[in-house]
Coordinates of C-alpha atoms and ligand atoms in Angstrom, one line a residue:
X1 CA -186.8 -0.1 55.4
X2 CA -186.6 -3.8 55.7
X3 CA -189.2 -6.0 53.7
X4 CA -190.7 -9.1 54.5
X5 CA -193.0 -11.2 53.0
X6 CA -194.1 -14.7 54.3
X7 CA -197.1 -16.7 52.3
X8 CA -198.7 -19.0 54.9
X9 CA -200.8 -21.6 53.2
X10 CA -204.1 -20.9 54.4
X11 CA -205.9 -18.7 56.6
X12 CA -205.7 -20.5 60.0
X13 CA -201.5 -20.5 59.2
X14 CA -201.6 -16.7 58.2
X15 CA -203.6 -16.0 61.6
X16 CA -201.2 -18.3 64.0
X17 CA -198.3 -16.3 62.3
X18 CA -199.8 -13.0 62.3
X19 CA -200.2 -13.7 65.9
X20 CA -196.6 -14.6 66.9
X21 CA -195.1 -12.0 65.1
X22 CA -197.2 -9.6 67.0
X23 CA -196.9 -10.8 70.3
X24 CA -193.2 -11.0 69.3
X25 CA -192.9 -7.1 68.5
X26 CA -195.3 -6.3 71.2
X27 CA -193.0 -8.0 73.5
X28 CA -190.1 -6.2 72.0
X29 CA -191.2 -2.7 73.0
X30 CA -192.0 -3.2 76.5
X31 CA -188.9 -5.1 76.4
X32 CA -186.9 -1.9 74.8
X33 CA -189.3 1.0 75.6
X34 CA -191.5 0.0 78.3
X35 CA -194.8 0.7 76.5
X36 CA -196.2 -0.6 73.7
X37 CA -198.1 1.4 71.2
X38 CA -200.1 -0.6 68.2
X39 CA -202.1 0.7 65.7
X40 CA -205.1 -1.8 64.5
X41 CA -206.9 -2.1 61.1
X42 CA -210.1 -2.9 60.7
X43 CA -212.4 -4.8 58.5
X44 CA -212.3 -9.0 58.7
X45 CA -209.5 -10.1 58.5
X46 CA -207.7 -9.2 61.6
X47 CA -210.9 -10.5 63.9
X48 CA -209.1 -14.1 64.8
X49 CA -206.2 -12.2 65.5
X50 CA -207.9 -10.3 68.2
X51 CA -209.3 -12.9 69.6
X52 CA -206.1 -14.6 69.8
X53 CA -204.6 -11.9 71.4
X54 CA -207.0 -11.8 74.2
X55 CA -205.7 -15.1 75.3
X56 CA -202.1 -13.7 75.1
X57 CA -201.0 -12.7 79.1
X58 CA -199.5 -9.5 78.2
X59 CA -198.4 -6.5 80.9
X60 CA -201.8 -5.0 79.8
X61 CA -200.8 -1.7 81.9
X62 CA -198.1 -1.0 79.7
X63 CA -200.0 -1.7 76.2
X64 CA -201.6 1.5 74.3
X65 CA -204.1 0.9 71.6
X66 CA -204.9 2.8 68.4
X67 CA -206.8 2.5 65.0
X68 CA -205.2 3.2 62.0
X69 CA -208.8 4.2 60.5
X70 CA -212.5 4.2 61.2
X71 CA -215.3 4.3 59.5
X72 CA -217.4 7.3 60.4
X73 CA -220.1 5.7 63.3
X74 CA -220.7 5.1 66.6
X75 CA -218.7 2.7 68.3
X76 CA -221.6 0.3 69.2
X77 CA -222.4 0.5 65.1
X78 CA -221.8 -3.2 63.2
X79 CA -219.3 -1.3 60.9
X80 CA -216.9 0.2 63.7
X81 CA -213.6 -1.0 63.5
X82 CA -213.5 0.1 67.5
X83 CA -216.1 -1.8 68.1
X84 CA -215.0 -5.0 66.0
X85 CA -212.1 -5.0 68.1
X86 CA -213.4 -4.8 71.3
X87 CA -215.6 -7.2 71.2
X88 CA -213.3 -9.7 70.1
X89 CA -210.4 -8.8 72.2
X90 CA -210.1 -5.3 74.3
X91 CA -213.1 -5.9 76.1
X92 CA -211.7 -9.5 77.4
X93 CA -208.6 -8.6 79.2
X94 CA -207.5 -6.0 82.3
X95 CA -206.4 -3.1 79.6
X96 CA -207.3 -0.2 81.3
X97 CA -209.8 2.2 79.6
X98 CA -207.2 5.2 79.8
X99 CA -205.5 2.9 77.2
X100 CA -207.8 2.5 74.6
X101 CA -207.2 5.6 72.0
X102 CA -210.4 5.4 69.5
X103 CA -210.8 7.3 66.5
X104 CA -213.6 9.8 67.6
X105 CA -216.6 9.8 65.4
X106 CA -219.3 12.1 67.7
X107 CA -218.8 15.5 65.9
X108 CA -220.8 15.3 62.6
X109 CA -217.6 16.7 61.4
X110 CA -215.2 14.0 60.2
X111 CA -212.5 17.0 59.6
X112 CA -213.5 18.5 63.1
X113 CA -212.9 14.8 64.5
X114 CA -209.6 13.8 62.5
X115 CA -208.0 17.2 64.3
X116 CA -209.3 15.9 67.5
X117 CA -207.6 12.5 67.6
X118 CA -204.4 14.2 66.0
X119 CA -204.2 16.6 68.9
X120 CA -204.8 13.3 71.0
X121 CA -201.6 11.8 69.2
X122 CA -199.5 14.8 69.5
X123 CA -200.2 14.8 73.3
X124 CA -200.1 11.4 74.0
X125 CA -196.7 11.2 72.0
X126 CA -195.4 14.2 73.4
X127 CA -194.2 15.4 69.7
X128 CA -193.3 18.7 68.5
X129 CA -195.0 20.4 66.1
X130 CA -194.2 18.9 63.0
X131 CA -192.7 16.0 64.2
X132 CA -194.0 12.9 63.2
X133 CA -194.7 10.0 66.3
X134 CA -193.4 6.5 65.4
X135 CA -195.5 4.0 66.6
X136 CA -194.3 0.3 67.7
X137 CA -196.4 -1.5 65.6
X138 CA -198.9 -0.6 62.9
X139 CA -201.5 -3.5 61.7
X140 CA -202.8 -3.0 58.2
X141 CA -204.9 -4.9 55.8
X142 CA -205.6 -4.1 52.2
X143 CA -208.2 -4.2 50.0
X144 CA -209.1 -5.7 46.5
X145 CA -208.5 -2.4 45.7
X146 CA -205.1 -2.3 46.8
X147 CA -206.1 0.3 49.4
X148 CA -205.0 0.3 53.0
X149 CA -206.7 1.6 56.3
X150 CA -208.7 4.1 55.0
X151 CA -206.2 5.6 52.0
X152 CA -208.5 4.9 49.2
X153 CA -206.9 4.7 45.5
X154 CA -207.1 8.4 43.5
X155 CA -208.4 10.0 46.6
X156 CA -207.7 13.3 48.0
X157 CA -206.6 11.3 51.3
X158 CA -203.3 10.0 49.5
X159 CA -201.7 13.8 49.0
X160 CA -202.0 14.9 52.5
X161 CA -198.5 15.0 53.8
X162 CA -198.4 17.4 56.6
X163 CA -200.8 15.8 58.5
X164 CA -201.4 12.3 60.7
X165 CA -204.4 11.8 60.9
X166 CA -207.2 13.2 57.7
X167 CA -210.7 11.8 56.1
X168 CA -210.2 8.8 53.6
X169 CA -213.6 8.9 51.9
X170 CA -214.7 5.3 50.2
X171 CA -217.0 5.5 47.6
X172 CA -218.0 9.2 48.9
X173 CA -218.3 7.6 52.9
X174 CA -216.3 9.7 55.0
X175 CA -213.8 7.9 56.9
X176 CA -210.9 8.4 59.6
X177 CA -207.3 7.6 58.6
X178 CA -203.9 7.8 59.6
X179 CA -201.5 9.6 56.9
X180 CA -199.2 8.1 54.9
X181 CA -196.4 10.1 56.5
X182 CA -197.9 8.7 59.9
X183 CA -197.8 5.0 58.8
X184 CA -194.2 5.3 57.8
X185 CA -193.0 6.7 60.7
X186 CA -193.8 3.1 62.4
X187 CA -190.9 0.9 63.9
X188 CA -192.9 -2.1 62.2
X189 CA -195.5 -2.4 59.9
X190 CA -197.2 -5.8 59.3
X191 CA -200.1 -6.6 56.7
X192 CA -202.2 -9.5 57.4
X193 CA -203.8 -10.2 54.1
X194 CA -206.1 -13.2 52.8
X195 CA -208.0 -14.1 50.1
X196 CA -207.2 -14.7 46.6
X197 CA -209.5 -11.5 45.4
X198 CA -206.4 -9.8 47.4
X199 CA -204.1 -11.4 44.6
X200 CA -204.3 -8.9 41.7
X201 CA -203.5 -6.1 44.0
X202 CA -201.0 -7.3 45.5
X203 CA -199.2 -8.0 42.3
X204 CA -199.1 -4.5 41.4
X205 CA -198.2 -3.7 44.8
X206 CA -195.3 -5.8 44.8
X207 CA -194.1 -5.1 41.5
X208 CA -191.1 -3.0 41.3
X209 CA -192.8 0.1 39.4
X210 CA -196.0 0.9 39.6
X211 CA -199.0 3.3 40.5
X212 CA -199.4 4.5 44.2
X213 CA -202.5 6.6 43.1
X214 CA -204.3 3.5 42.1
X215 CA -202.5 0.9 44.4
X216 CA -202.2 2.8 47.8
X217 CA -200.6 0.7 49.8
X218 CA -197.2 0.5 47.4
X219 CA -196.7 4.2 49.6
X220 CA -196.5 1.5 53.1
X221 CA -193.0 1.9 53.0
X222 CA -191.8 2.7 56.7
X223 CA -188.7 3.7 58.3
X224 CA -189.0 0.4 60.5
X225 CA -189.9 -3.0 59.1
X226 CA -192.5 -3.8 56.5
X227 CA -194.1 -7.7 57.4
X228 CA -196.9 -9.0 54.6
X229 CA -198.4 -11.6 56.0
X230 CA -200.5 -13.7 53.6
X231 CA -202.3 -16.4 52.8
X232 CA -201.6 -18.6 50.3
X233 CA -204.7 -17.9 48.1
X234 CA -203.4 -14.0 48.3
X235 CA -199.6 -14.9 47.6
X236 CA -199.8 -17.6 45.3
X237 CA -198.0 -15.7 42.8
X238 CA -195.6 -14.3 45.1
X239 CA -194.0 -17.9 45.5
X240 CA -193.9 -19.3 41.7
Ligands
6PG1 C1 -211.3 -1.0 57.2 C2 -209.9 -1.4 57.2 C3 -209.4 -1.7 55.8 C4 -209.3 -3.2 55.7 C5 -209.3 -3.6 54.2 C6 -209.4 -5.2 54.2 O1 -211.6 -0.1 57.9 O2 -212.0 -1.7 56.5 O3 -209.0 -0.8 57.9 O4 -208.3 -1.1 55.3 O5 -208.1 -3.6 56.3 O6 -210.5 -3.1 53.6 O7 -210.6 -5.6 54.8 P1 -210.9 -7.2 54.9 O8 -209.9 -7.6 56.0 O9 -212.3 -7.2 55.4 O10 -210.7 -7.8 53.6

């Protein structure tokens, strides 16, 4: 794994750069592979992001996108992360619908539903059993809590290792999320993280030992690249 970590100096700079870098590794799997396959987070963060990238004039035939979690509600709820995104960017460019891979939320049964969309990914990635897809690129944010996509800290979500897809559970709200094994299967994985409540976390996420149980996102460590992306109210301590 390869570890980068840029601090941008405020929000505006974090988003510009957040959105070169992914056009950049976007790019470089149609480039290499012919498809891209990304991953999204949800929450606030990302929302310029995704509007940005609606302007970008990508081969949209040859783009795939996921969710790397979702809260458990309808797609036209405020909280969906599906929704979030496509009303900010899917629904303003020629991607065709085929392309879009939400999280489903219809079954009343966020385990029924998490087995759904990791049949979904096993098709779609043409993986054995077992085997593990790699996605190009895997967009994450993180929490005040340290968490990330929906791997909340001391939660049962953070054991499950045979999986790629389970229920995160926030604060006893059932939630979609990718595995950790999933996550780290990624050719590149790139936080975009502001804020300077972000700033304790990240200290203990970045320190060299530490508590994955109660800082999730210190288990982001993928095969590919690791990008954090931050602002400079998030990494101000990063730099000193
Ligand atoms: C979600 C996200 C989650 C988010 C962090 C940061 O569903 O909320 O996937 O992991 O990235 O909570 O959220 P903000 O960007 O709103 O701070």
């Amino acid at each position: 794994m390869e570890k980068l970590i840029e601090v941008l100096s405020d929000k505006s700079a974090l988003i510009e750069r957040s959105l070169s870098l992914t056009v950049e590794k976007i790019e470089a799997a149609i480039e290499q592979r012919g498809r891209c396959t990304i991953a999204l987070s949800g929450g606030s963060t990302p929302k310029p992001l995704y509007e940005a990238l609606a302007q970008q004039p990508f081969p949209w035939d040859k783009i795939h996108v996921f969710w790397g979690d979702e809260r458990y509600v309808p797609p036209d709820h405020p909280d969906s992360n599906q929704g979030m995104a496509r009303r900010a960017w899917l629904d303003h460019v020629s991607i065709p619908a085929e392309n879009i891979h939400p999280m489903p939320t219809a079954a009343a049964d966020p385990a029924l539903d998490a087995q759904t969309h990791e049949n979904e990914l096993i098709q779609f990635f043409q993986v054995a059993p077992g085997q593990i897809p790699a996605f190009d690129v895997i967009l994450l944010g993180m929490g005040d809590d340290g968490h990330t996509a929906s791997l909340f800290p001391q939660t049962q979500a953070l054991k499950v290792s045979d999986r790629l897809v389970t229920v995160g559970n926030k604060d006893g709200e059932p939630r979609l999320t990718f595995t950790i094994p999933l996550i780290n299967q990624a050719q590149c994985v790139i936080f975009v993280v502001a804020g300077e409540n972000k700033r304790q976390a990240l200290a203990q996420i970045m320190a060299d030992i530490g508590d994955a149980q109660a800082y999730p996102s210190r288990s982001i460590q993928p095969q590919g690249e690791l990008w954090w992306l931050l602002d400079g109210a998030a990494g101000k301590q990063l730099t000193t």
